[in-house]
Tab-separated table of N, CA and C in Angstrom:
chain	number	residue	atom	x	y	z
O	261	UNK	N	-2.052	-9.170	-6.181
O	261	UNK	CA	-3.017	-8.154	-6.563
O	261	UNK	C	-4.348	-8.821	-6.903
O	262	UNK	N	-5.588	-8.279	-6.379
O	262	UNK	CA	-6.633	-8.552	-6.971
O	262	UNK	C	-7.130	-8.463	-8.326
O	263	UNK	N	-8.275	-10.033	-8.731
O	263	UNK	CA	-8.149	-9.366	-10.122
O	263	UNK	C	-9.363	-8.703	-10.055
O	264	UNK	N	-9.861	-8.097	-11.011
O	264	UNK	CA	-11.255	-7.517	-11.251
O	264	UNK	C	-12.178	-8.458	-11.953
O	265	UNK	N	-13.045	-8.196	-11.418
O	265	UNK	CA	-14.015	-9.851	-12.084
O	265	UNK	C	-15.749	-8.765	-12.361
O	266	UNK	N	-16.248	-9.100	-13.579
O	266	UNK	CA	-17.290	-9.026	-13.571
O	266	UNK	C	-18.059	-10.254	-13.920
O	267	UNK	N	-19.446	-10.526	-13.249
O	267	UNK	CA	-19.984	-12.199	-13.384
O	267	UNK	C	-21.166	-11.191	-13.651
O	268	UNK	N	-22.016	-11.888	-14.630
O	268	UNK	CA	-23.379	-11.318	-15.342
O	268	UNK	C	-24.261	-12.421	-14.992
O	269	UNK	N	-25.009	-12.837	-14.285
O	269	UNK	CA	-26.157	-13.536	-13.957
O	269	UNK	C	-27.415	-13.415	-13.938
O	270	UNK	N	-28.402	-13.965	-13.901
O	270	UNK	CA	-29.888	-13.668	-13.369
O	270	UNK	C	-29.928	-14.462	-12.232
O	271	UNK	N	-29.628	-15.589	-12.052
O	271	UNK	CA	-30.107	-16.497	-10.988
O	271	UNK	C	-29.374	-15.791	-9.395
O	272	UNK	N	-30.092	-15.639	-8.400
O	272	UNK	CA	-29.554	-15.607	-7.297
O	272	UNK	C	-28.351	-16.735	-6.623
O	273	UNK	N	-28.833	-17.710	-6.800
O	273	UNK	CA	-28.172	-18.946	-5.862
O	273	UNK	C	-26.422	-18.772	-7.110
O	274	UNK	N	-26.684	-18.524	-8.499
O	274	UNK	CA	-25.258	-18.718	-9.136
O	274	UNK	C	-24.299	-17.171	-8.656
O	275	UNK	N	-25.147	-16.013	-8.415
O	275	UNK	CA	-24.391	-14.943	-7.718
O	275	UNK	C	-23.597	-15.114	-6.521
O	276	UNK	N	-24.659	-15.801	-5.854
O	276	UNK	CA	-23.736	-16.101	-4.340
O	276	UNK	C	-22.842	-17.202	-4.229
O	277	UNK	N	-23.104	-18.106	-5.439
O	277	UNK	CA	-21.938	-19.032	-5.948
O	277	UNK	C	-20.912	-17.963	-6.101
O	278	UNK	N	-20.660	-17.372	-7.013
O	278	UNK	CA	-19.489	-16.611	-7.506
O	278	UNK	C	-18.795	-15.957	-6.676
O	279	UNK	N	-19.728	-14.950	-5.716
O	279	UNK	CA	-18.922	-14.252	-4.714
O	279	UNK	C	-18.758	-15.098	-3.668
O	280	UNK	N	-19.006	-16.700	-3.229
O	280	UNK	CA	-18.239	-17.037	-2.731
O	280	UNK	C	-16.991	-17.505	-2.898
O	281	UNK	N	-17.333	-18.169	-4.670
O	281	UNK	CA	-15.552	-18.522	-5.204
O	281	UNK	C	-14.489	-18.108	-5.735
O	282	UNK	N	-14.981	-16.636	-5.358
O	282	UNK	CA	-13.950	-14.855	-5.803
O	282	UNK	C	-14.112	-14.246	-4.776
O	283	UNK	N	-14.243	-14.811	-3.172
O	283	UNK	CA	-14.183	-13.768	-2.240
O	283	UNK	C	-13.378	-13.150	-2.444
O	284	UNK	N	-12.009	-13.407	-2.816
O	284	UNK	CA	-11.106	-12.320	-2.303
O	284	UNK	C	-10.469	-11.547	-3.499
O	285	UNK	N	-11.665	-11.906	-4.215
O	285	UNK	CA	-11.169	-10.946	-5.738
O	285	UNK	C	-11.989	-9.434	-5.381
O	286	UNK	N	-11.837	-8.580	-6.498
O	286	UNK	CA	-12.433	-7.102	-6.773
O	286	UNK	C	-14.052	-7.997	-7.505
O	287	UNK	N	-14.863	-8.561	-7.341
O	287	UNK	CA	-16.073	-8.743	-7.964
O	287	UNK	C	-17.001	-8.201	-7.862
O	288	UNK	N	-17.899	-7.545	-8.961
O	288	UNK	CA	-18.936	-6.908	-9.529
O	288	UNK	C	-19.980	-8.137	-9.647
O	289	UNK	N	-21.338	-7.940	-9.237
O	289	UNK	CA	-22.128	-8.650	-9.685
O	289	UNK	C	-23.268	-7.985	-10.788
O	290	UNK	N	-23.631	-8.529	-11.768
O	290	UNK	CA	-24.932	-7.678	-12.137
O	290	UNK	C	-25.498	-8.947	-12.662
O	291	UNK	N	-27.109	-8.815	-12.425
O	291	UNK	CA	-28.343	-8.885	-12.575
O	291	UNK	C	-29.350	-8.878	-14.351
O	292	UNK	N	-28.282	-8.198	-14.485
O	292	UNK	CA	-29.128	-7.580	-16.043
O	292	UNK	C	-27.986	-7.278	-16.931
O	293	UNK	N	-28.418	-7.077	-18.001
O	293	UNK	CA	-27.294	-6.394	-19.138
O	293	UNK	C	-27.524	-5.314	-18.915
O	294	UNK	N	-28.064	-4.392	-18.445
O	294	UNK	CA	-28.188	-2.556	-18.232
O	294	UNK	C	-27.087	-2.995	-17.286
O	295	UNK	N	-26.997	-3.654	-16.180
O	295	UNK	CA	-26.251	-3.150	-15.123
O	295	UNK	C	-24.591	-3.710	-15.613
O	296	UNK	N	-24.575	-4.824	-16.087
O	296	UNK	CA	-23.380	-5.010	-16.843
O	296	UNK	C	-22.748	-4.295	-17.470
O	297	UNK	N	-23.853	-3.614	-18.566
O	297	UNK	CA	-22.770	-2.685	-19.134
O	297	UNK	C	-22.671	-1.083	-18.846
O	298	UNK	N	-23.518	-1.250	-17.650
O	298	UNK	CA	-22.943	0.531	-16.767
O	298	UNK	C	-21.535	0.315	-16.066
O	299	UNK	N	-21.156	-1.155	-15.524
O	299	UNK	CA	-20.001	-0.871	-14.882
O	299	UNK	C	-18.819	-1.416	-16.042
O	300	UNK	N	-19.518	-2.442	-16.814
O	300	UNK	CA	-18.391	-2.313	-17.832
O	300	UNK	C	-17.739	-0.930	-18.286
O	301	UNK	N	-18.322	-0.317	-18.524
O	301	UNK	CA	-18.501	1.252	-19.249
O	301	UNK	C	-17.584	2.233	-17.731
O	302	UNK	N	-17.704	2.210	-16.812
O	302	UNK	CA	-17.748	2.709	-16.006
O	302	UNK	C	-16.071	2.124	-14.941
O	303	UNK	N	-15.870	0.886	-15.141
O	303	UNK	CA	-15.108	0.519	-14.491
O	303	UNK	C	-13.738	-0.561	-15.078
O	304	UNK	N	-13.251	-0.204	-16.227
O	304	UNK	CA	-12.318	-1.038	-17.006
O	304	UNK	C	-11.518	-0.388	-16.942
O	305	UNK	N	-10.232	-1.131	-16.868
O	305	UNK	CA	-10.151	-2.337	-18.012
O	305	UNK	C	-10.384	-3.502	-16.535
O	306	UNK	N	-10.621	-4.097	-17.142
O	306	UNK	CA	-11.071	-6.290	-16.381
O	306	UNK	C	-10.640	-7.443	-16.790
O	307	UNK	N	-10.249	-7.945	-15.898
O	307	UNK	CA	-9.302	-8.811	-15.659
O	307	UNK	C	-9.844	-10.356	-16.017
O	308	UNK	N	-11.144	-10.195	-15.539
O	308	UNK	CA	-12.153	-11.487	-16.477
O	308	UNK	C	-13.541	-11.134	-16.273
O	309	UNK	N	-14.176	-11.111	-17.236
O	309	UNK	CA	-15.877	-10.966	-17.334
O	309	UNK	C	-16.326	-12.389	-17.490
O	310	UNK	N	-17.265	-12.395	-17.124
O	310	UNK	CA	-18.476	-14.139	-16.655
O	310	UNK	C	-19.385	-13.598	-17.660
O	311	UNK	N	-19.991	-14.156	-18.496
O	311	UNK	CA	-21.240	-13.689	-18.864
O	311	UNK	C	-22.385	-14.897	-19.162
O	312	UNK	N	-23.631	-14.631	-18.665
O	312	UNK	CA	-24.922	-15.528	-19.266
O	312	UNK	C	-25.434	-14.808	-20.275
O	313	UNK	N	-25.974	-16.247	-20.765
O	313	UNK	CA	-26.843	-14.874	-21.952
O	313	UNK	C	-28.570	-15.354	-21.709
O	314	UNK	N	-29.050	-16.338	-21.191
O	314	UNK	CA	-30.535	-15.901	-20.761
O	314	UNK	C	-30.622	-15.395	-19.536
O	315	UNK	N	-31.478	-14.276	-19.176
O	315	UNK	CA	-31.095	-13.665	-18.332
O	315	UNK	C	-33.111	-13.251	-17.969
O	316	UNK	N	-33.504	-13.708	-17.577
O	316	UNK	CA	-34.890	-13.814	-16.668
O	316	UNK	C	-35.718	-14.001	-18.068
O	317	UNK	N	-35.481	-14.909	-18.747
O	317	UNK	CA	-36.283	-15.129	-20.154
O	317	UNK	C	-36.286	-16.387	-20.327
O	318	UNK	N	-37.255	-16.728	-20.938
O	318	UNK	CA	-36.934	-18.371	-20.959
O	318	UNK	C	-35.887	-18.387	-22.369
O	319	UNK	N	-35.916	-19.816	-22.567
O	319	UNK	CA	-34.457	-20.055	-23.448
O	319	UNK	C	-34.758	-19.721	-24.780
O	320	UNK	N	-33.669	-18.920	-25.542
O	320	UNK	CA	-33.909	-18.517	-26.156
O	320	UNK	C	-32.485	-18.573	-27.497
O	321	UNK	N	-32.704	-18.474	-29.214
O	321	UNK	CA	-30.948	-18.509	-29.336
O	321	UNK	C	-31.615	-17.144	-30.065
O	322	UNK	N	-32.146	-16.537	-30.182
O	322	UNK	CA	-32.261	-15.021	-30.471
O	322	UNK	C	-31.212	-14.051	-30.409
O	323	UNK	N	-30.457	-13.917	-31.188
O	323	UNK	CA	-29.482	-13.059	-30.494
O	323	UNK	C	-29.697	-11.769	-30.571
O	324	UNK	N	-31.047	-11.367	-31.090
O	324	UNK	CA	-31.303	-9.792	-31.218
O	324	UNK	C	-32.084	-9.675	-29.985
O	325	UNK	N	-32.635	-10.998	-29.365
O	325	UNK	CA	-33.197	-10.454	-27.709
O	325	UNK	C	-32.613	-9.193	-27.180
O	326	UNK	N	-33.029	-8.322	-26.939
O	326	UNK	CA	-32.746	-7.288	-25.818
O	326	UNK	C	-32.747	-7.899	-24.279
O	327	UNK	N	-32.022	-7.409	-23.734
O	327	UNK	CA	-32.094	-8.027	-22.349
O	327	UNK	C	-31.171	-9.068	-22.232
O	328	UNK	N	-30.608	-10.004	-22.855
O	328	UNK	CA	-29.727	-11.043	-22.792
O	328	UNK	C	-28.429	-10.642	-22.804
O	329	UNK	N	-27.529	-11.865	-22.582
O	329	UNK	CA	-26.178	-11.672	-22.565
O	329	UNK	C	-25.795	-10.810	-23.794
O	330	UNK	N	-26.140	-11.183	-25.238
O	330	UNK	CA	-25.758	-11.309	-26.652
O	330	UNK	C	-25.772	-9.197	-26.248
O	331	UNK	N	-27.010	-8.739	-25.523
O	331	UNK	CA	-26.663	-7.180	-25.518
O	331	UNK	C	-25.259	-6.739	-25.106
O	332	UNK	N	-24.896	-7.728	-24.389
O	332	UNK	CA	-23.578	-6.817	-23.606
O	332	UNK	C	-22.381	-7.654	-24.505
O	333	UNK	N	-22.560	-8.708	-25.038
O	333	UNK	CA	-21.402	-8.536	-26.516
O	333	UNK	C	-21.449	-7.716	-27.209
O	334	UNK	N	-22.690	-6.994	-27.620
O	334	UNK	CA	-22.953	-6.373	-28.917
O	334	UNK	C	-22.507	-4.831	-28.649
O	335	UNK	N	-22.170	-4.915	-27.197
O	335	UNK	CA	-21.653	-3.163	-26.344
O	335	UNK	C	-20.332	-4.032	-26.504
O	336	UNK	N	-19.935	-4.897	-26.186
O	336	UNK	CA	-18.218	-4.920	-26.007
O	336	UNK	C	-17.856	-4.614	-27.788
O	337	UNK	N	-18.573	-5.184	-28.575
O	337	UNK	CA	-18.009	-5.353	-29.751
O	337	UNK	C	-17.836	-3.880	-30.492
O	338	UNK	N	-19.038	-3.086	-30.226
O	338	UNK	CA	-18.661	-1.385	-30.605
O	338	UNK	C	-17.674	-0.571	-29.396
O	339	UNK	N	-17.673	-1.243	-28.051
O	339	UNK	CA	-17.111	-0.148	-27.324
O	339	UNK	C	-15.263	-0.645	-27.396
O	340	UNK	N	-15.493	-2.089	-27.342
O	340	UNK	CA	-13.965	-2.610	-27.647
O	340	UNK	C	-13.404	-2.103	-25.542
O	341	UNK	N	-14.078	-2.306	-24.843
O	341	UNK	CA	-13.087	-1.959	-23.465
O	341	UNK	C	-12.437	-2.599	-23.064
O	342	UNK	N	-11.019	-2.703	-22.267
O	342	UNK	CA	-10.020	-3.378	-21.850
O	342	UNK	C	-10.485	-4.730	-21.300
O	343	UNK	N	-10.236	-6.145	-21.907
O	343	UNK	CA	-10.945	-7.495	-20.677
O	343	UNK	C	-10.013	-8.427	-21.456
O	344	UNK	N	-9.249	-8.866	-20.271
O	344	UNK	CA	-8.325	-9.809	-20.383
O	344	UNK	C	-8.498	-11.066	-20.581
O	345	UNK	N	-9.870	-11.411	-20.481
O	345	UNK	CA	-10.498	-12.622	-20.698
O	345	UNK	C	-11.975	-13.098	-20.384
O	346	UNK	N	-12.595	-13.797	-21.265
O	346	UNK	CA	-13.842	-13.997	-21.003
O	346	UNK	C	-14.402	-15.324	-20.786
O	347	UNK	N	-15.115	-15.590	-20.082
O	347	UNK	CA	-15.788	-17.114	-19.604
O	347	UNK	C	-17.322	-16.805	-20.051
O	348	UNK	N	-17.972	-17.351	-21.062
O	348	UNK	CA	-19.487	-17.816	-21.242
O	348	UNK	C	-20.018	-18.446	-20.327
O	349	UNK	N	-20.656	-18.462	-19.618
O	349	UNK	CA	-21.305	-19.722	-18.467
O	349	UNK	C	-22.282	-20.427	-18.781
O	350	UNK	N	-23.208	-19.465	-19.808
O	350	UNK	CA	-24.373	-20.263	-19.766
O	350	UNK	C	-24.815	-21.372	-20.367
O	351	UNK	N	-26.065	-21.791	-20.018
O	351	UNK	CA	-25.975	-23.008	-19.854
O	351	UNK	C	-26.701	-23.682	-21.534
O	352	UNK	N	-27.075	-22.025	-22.278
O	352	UNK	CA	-27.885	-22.378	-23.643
O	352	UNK	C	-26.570	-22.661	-24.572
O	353	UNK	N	-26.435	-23.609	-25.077
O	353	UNK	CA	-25.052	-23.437	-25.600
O	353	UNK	C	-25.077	-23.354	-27.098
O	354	UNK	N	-26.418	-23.286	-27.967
O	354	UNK	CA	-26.063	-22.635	-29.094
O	354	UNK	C	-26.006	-21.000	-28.930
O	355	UNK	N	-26.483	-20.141	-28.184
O	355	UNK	CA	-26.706	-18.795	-27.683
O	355	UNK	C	-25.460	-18.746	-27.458
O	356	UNK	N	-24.699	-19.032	-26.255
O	356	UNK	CA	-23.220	-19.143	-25.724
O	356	UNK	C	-22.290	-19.207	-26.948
O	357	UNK	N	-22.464	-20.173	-27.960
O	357	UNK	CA	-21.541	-20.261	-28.821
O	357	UNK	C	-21.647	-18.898	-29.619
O	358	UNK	N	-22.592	-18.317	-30.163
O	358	UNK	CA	-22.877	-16.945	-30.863
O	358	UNK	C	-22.163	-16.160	-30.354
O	359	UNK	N	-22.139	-16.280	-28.983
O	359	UNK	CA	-21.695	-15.120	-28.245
O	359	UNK	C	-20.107	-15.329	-28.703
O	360	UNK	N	-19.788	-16.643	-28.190
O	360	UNK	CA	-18.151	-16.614	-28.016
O	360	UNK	C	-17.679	-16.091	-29.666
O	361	UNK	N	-18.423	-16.481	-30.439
O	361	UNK	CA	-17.729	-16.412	-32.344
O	361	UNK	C	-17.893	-14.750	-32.349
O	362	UNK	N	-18.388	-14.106	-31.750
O	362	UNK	CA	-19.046	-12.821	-31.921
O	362	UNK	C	-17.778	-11.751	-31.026
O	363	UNK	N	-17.058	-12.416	-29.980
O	363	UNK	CA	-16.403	-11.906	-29.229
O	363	UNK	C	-14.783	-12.223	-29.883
O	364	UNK	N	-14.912	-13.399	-29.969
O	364	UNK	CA	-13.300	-13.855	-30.612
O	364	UNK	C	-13.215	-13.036	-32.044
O	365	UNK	N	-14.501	-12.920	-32.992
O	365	UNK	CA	-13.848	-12.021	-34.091
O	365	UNK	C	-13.634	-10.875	-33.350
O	366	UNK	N	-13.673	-9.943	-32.091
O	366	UNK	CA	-13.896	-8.742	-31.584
O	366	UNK	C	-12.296	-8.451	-31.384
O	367	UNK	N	-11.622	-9.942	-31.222
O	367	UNK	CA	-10.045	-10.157	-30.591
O	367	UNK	C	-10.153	-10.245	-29.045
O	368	UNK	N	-10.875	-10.612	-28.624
O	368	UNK	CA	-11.085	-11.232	-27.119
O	368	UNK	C	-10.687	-12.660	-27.298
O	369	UNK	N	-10.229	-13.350	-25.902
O	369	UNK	CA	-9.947	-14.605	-25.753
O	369	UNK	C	-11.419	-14.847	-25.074
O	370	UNK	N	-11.729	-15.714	-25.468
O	370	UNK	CA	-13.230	-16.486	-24.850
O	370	UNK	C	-12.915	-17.500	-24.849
O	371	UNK	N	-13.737	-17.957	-23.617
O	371	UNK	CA	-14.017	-19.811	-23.629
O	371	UNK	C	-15.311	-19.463	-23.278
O	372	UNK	N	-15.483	-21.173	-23.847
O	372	UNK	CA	-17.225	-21.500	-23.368
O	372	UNK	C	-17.642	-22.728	-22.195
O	373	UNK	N	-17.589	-21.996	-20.962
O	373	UNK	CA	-17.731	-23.047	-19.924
O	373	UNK	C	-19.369	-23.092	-18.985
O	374	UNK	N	-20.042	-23.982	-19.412
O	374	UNK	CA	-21.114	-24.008	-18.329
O	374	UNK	C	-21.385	-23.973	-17.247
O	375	UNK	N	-21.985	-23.184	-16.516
O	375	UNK	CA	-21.486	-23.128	-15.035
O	375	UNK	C	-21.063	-24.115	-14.337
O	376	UNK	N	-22.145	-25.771	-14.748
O	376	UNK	CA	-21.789	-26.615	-13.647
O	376	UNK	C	-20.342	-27.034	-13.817
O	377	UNK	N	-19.809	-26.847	-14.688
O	377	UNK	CA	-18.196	-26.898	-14.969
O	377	UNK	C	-17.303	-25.839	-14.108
O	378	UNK	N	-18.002	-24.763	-13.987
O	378	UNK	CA	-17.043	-23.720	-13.213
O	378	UNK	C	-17.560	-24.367	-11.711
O	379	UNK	N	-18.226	-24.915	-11.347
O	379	UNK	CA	-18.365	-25.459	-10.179
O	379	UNK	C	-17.613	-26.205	-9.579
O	380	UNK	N	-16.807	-27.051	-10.751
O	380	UNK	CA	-16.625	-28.335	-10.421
O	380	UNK	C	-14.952	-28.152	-10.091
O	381	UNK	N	-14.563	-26.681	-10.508
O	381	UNK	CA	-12.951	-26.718	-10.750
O	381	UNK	C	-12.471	-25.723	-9.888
């Protein structure tokens, strides 16, 4: 069975990374945290969510940024929707870490892997 994958990116070249190394999964791509969390909202429960958290901004550990990853924790953490597991990718890793402490108190399993690590495996 396929799993369901959502990957949250800004960069083009790491999207077409992903859907090449989940061709043959169910994968969602989004662009933004609006679009993340319309299909989060829209299409659960998920089997693993990807998430970045700078997302066409320069670097930032803000976690009240709007627009960043930290928005679509801050929707998982009130909406609570079905996700069997989560991968951080990005590459800011005090931001990333916020995220993951923010998700694991939520009762999600998170890890924190940088992309060039998901590259490599």
């Amino acid at each position: 069975m396929r799993q369901k994958i959502l990957f949250l990116d800004d960069s083009e070249a790491r999207l077409n990374q992903a859907a090449n190394y989940f061709g043959e999964e169910e994968l969602y791509l989004a662009r933004t945290a609006e679009i993340a969390i319309n299909r989060l909202s829209m299409l659960a429960p998920w089997d693993l969510v990807m998430l970045d958290h700078d997302l066409g901004q320069k670097y930032t550990q803000d976690s009240e940024d709007p627009g960043s990853g930290m928005e679509v924790v801050r929707y998982i953490e009130r909406t609570l929707p079905e996700i069997k597991k989560i991968i951080i990718h990005s590459w800011n890793a005090p931001a990333a870490n916020s995220m993951r402490f923010r998700l694991v108190g939520a009762g999600y399993s998170v890890s924190y892997q940088p992309f060039q690590s998901l590259k490599e495996t």
